[in-house]
Amino acid sequence: MLIVANWKAYVDTPAKAKALTACGKRLVARAKHTIVLAPSFPYLGLIIGGRKGKLAYGAQDVSLSTGGAATGEVTAVTLAKLSVTYVIVGHSERRAMGEVDEIVREKVQRALANGLIPILCIGERERDMDARYLAFIRGQLDAIFASLSPRERAKIVVAYEPVWAIGKSAAEAITAADLAEMVLYIRKVLTSYFPVRSAQKTRILYGGSVEPSNIRDLAVGSGVDGFLIGHASADVSTFTALVKQLS
Ligand code: PGA
């Protein structure tokens, strides 16, 4: 599985960043999963030590800028040169700050053009009885996939993160049955963009209050290829417990 630790802004001291990195290294040494550490920008430089087996590094965002006179921006090329492999794009916390689909699409393209693997976040704000949220999810996928070449599409990792489930507790996360339905639905949408067999290959992650108490349930039988983990990834003992649940 692909386990992405989105530290968000929870990790705000070098000591904590280093402790979590050491934890990630210990865990990949024993587990068969790939773990991606996604710290805030300054800590990327601090913790990156080349790709070590199944430990990889990710950024939480990427700039639209291609470089030069762009104060405060962190470009895709800057990240790529730092041995970053993944970049989270279109996280709901960034969309809430005004990042619309057009911006997300450009960021995905910047990432791909520089050899980074985009982790494209999608997810409805709420669920309605008429299942309009399904059309919303389709719209978010269409907005990105329609403009990409087949080779580019094949590189994208999709992270399904229903906004209503983010930053809560395991009890408020999605159920395994509902997740299984969403994974099927996302794969169905992707068949518009891939030959059927390739649509099965796109990695789909789930994010939204994944904790040690629910990760196993969510992993078994839902069809997800991994998880994007927020608050539970920012604490050494919780993250350790969570990864152990998968082994
Ligand atoms: P959470 O965050 O695990 O804290 O809900 C997940 C995410 O937003 O990526």
GROMACS .gro file of C-alpha atoms and ligand atoms in nm:
model
  256
    1MET     CA    1   0.000   0.000   0.000
    2LEU     CA    2   0.094   0.362  -0.039
    3ILE     CA    3   0.078   0.549   0.288
    4VAL     CA    4   0.116   0.924   0.262
    5ALA     CA    5   0.184   1.113   0.584
    6ASN     CA    6   0.048   1.464   0.532
    7TRP     CA    7   0.196   1.646   0.827
    8LYS     CA    8   0.007   1.963   0.733
    9ALA     CA    9   0.119   2.234   0.977
   10TYR     CA   10   0.106   2.000   1.276
   11VAL     CA   11   0.481   1.943   1.269
   12ASP     CA   12   0.645   2.270   1.357
   13THR     CA   13   0.977   2.190   1.518
   14PRO     CA   14   1.288   2.033   1.365
   15ALA     CA   15   1.301   1.785   1.654
   16LYS     CA   16   0.951   1.658   1.578
   17ALA     CA   17   1.023   1.638   1.205
   18LYS     CA   18   1.336   1.435   1.271
   19ALA     CA   19   1.162   1.201   1.515
   20LEU     CA   20   0.883   1.131   1.265
   21THR     CA   21   1.136   1.073   0.989
   22ALA     CA   22   1.325   0.823   1.203
   23CYS     CA   23   0.990   0.657   1.273
   24GLY     CA   24   0.916   0.638   0.898
   25LYS     CA   25   1.253   0.476   0.835
   26ARG     CA   26   1.194   0.217   1.107
   27LEU     CA   27   0.851   0.137   0.970
   28VAL     CA   28   0.955   0.090   0.607
   29ALA     CA   29   1.238  -0.135   0.716
   30ARG     CA   30   0.980  -0.379   0.851
   31ALA     CA   31   0.665  -0.318   0.651
   32LYS     CA   32   0.600  -0.391   0.288
   33HIS     CA   33   0.432  -0.059   0.231
   34THR     CA   34   0.568   0.255   0.069
   35ILE     CA   35   0.559   0.546   0.310
   36VAL     CA   36   0.568   0.902   0.180
   37LEU     CA   37   0.653   1.177   0.426
   38ALA     CA   38   0.497   1.510   0.329
   39PRO     CA   39   0.621   1.782   0.563
   40SER     CA   40   0.595   2.159   0.523
   41PHE     CA   41   0.851   2.301   0.281
   42PRO     CA   42   1.133   2.393   0.522
   43TYR     CA   43   1.135   2.047   0.673
   44LEU     CA   44   1.160   1.878   0.334
   45GLY     CA   45   1.515   2.007   0.308
   46LEU     CA   46   1.585   1.900   0.663
   47ILE     CA   47   1.468   1.539   0.641
   48ILE     CA   48   1.538   1.437   0.285
   49GLY     CA   49   1.819   1.192   0.258
   50GLY     CA   50   1.780   1.042  -0.085
   51ARG     CA   51   1.520   0.779  -0.156
   52LYS     CA   52   1.566   0.505   0.100
   53GLY     CA   53   1.396   0.186  -0.012
   54LYS     CA   54   1.027   0.226   0.044
   55LEU     CA   55   1.052   0.567   0.209
   56ALA     CA   56   0.980   0.858  -0.022
   57TYR     CA   57   0.917   1.229   0.017
   58GLY     CA   58   0.629   1.448  -0.089
   59ALA     CA   59   0.541   1.817  -0.087
   60GLN     CA   60   0.207   1.946   0.037
   61ASP     CA   61   0.169   2.186  -0.255
   62VAL     CA   62   0.352   2.320  -0.557
   63SER     CA   63   0.365   2.663  -0.714
   64LEU     CA   64   0.214   2.758  -1.048
   65SER     CA   65   0.527   2.960  -1.112
   66THR     CA   66   0.800   2.822  -1.331
   67GLY     CA   67   1.064   3.018  -1.141
   68GLY     CA   68   1.245   3.348  -1.151
   69ALA     CA   69   1.078   3.658  -1.009
   70ALA     CA   70   0.824   3.483  -0.788
   71THR     CA   71   0.885   3.573  -0.426
   72GLY     CA   72   0.772   3.311  -0.180
   73GLU     CA   73   0.691   3.043  -0.436
   74VAL     CA   74   0.823   2.686  -0.431
   75THR     CA   75   0.838   2.555  -0.785
   76ALA     CA   76   0.812   2.203  -0.918
   77VAL     CA   77   1.167   2.213  -1.045
   78THR     CA   78   1.292   2.314  -0.700
   79LEU     CA   79   1.113   2.016  -0.549
   80ALA     CA   80   1.230   1.775  -0.818
   81LYS     CA   81   1.592   1.876  -0.764
   82LEU     CA   82   1.551   1.799  -0.395
   83SER     CA   83   1.460   1.435  -0.465
   84VAL     CA   84   1.095   1.490  -0.386
   85THR     CA   85   0.885   1.220  -0.557
   86TYR     CA   86   0.524   1.313  -0.484
   87VAL     CA   87   0.328   1.633  -0.456
   88ILE     CA   88  -0.017   1.672  -0.302
   89VAL     CA   89  -0.230   1.888  -0.530
   90GLY     CA   90  -0.576   2.030  -0.474
   91HIS     CA   91  -0.606   1.943  -0.107
   92SER     CA   92  -0.941   2.066   0.026
   93GLU     CA   93  -0.763   2.294   0.270
   94ARG     CA   94  -0.603   2.469  -0.029
   95ARG     CA   95  -0.922   2.463  -0.232
   96ALA     CA   96  -1.088   2.638   0.064
   97MET     CA   97  -0.836   2.919   0.012
   98GLY     CA   98  -0.952   2.971  -0.343
   99GLU     CA   99  -0.769   2.704  -0.538
  100VAL     CA  100  -1.013   2.627  -0.817
  101ASP     CA  101  -1.000   2.336  -1.063
  102GLU     CA  102  -0.811   2.542  -1.323
  103ILE     CA  103  -0.533   2.611  -1.074
  104VAL     CA  104  -0.528   2.248  -0.961
  105ARG     CA  105  -0.499   2.139  -1.324
  106GLU     CA  106  -0.205   2.371  -1.389
  107LYS     CA  107  -0.032   2.252  -1.075
  108VAL     CA  108  -0.077   1.892  -1.183
  109GLN     CA  109   0.076   1.981  -1.518
  110ARG     CA  110   0.371   2.161  -1.355
  111ALA     CA  111   0.433   1.860  -1.135
  112LEU     CA  112   0.417   1.613  -1.423
  113ALA     CA  113   0.640   1.826  -1.644
  114ASN     CA  114   0.906   1.802  -1.377
  115GLY     CA  115   0.878   1.431  -1.313
  116LEU     CA  116   0.683   1.460  -0.987
  117ILE     CA  117   0.390   1.231  -0.916
  118PRO     CA  118   0.077   1.434  -0.836
  119ILE     CA  119  -0.149   1.310  -0.560
  120LEU     CA  120  -0.472   1.466  -0.680
  121CYS     CA  121  -0.715   1.531  -0.394
  122ILE     CA  122  -1.086   1.521  -0.467
  123GLY     CA  123  -1.385   1.497  -0.237
  124GLU     CA  124  -1.733   1.631  -0.180
  125ARG     CA  125  -1.809   1.881   0.096
  126GLU     CA  126  -2.124   1.698   0.197
  127ARG     CA  127  -2.344   1.408   0.098
  128ASP     CA  128  -2.697   1.468  -0.023
  129MET     CA  129  -2.984   1.221  -0.051
  130ASP     CA  130  -2.998   1.261  -0.430
  131ALA     CA  131  -2.634   1.158  -0.468
  132ARG     CA  132  -2.542   1.483  -0.641
  133TYR     CA  133  -2.203   1.443  -0.476
  134LEU     CA  134  -2.124   1.175  -0.734
  135ALA     CA  135  -2.160   1.428  -1.016
  136PHE     CA  136  -1.941   1.663  -0.815
  137ILE     CA  137  -1.668   1.400  -0.789
  138ARG     CA  138  -1.696   1.328  -1.160
  139GLY     CA  139  -1.660   1.700  -1.229
  140GLN     CA  140  -1.345   1.723  -1.019
  141LEU     CA  141  -1.191   1.428  -1.204
  142ASP     CA  142  -1.300   1.552  -1.548
  143ALA     CA  143  -1.149   1.894  -1.478
  144ILE     CA  144  -0.805   1.738  -1.448
  145PHE     CA  145  -0.802   1.421  -1.656
  146ALA     CA  146  -0.964   1.563  -1.969
  147SER     CA  147  -0.670   1.789  -2.042
  148LEU     CA  148  -0.394   1.534  -1.992
  149SER     CA  149  -0.228   1.293  -2.232
  150PRO     CA  150  -0.270   0.918  -2.172
  151ARG     CA  151   0.086   0.897  -2.040
  152GLU     CA  152   0.026   1.181  -1.795
  153ARG     CA  153  -0.304   1.034  -1.676
  154ALA     CA  154  -0.132   0.709  -1.592
  155LYS     CA  155   0.101   0.885  -1.345
  156ILE     CA  156  -0.167   1.042  -1.126
  157VAL     CA  157  -0.254   0.910  -0.783
  158VAL     CA  158  -0.610   0.997  -0.684
  159ALA     CA  159  -0.679   1.071  -0.317
  160TYR     CA  160  -1.047   1.058  -0.232
  161GLU     CA  161  -1.092   1.280   0.070
  162PRO     CA  162  -1.451   1.368   0.155
  163VAL     CA  163  -1.427   1.709   0.319
  164TRP     CA  164  -1.687   1.617   0.580
  165ALA     CA  165  -1.457   1.343   0.710
  166ILE     CA  166  -1.132   1.541   0.734
  167GLY     CA  167  -0.982   1.633   1.068
  168LYS     CA  168  -1.240   1.450   1.276
  169SER     CA  169  -1.210   1.113   1.448
  170ALA     CA  170  -1.233   0.754   1.326
  171ALA     CA  171  -1.597   0.738   1.432
  172GLU     CA  172  -1.683   1.015   1.186
  173ALA     CA  173  -1.482   0.881   0.892
  174ILE     CA  174  -1.636   0.705   0.598
  175THR     CA  175  -1.745   0.343   0.643
  176ALA     CA  176  -1.564   0.066   0.459
  177ALA     CA  177  -1.880  -0.011   0.259
  178ASP     CA  178  -1.926   0.349   0.146
  179LEU     CA  179  -1.557   0.369   0.062
  180ALA     CA  180  -1.580   0.057  -0.152
  181GLU     CA  181  -1.863   0.221  -0.345
  182MET     CA  182  -1.665   0.537  -0.401
  183VAL     CA  183  -1.358   0.349  -0.520
  184LEU     CA  184  -1.575   0.167  -0.773
  185TYR     CA  185  -1.733   0.492  -0.882
  186ILE     CA  186  -1.397   0.667  -0.925
  187ARG     CA  187  -1.267   0.374  -1.130
  188LYS     CA  188  -1.579   0.389  -1.342
  189VAL     CA  189  -1.524   0.759  -1.412
  190LEU     CA  190  -1.162   0.687  -1.497
  191THR     CA  191  -1.264   0.437  -1.761
  192SER     CA  192  -1.358   0.742  -1.971
  193TYR     CA  193  -0.992   0.831  -1.973
  194PHE     CA  194  -0.819   0.495  -1.989
  195PRO     CA  195  -0.864   0.159  -2.146
  196VAL     CA  196  -1.050  -0.043  -1.877
  197ARG     CA  197  -0.745  -0.238  -1.765
  198SER     CA  198  -0.538   0.076  -1.712
  199ALA     CA  199  -0.815   0.241  -1.509
  200GLN     CA  200  -0.774  -0.045  -1.265
  201LYS     CA  201  -0.409   0.049  -1.227
  202THR     CA  202  -0.461   0.406  -1.108
  203ARG     CA  203  -0.379   0.416  -0.742
  204ILE     CA  204  -0.667   0.542  -0.532
  205LEU     CA  205  -0.605   0.654  -0.175
  206TYR     CA  206  -0.853   0.741   0.096
  207GLY     CA  207  -0.805   1.030   0.338
  208GLY     CA  208  -1.023   1.168   0.616
  209SER     CA  209  -0.982   1.073   0.982
  210VAL     CA  210  -0.785   0.756   0.924
  211GLU     CA  211  -0.665   0.638   1.264
  212PRO     CA  212  -0.524   0.314   1.408
  213SER     CA  213  -0.875   0.205   1.502
  214ASN     CA  214  -1.027   0.222   1.153
  215ILE     CA  215  -0.744   0.179   0.904
  216ARG     CA  216  -0.765  -0.198   0.891
  217ASP     CA  217  -1.135  -0.200   0.829
  218LEU     CA  218  -1.102   0.062   0.558
  219ALA     CA  219  -0.818  -0.126   0.392
  220VAL     CA  220  -0.987  -0.464   0.378
  221GLY     CA  221  -1.225  -0.508   0.092
  222SER     CA  222  -1.264  -0.141  -0.004
  223GLY     CA  223  -1.029  -0.162  -0.301
  224VAL     CA  224  -0.814   0.134  -0.195
  225ASP     CA  225  -0.444   0.127  -0.272
  226GLY     CA  226  -0.343   0.330   0.030
  227PHE     CA  227  -0.417   0.624   0.255
  228LEU     CA  228  -0.351   0.994   0.288
  229ILE     CA  229  -0.319   1.050   0.658
  230GLY     CA  230  -0.331   1.385   0.834
  231HIS     CA  231  -0.341   1.427   1.212
  232ALA     CA  232  -0.263   1.063   1.286
  233SER     CA  233   0.061   1.087   1.086
  234ALA     CA  234   0.200   1.370   1.297
  235ASP     CA  235   0.257   1.169   1.612
  236VAL     CA  236   0.519   0.895   1.637
  237SER     CA  237   0.323   0.647   1.844
  238THR     CA  238  -0.007   0.695   1.660
  239PHE     CA  239   0.160   0.667   1.319
  240THR     CA  240   0.348   0.355   1.428
  241ALA     CA  241   0.028   0.196   1.555
  242LEU     CA  242  -0.150   0.286   1.235
  243VAL     CA  243   0.108   0.131   1.002
  244LYS     CA  244   0.128  -0.179   1.221
  245GLN     CA  245  -0.244  -0.231   1.174
  246LEU     CA  246  -0.174  -0.288   0.807
  247SER     CA  247   0.095  -0.550   0.849
  248PGA     P1  248  -0.700   1.389   0.863
  248PGA     O1  249  -0.651   1.463   0.731
  248PGA     O2  250  -0.638   1.253   0.861
  248PGA     O3  251  -0.647   1.474   0.975
  248PGA     O4  252  -0.847   1.383   0.859
  248PGA     C1  253  -0.643   1.397   0.608
  248PGA     C2  254  -0.606   1.496   0.503
  248PGA     O5  255  -0.663   1.606   0.502
  248PGA     O6  256  -0.520   1.468   0.418
   0.00000   0.00000   0.00000
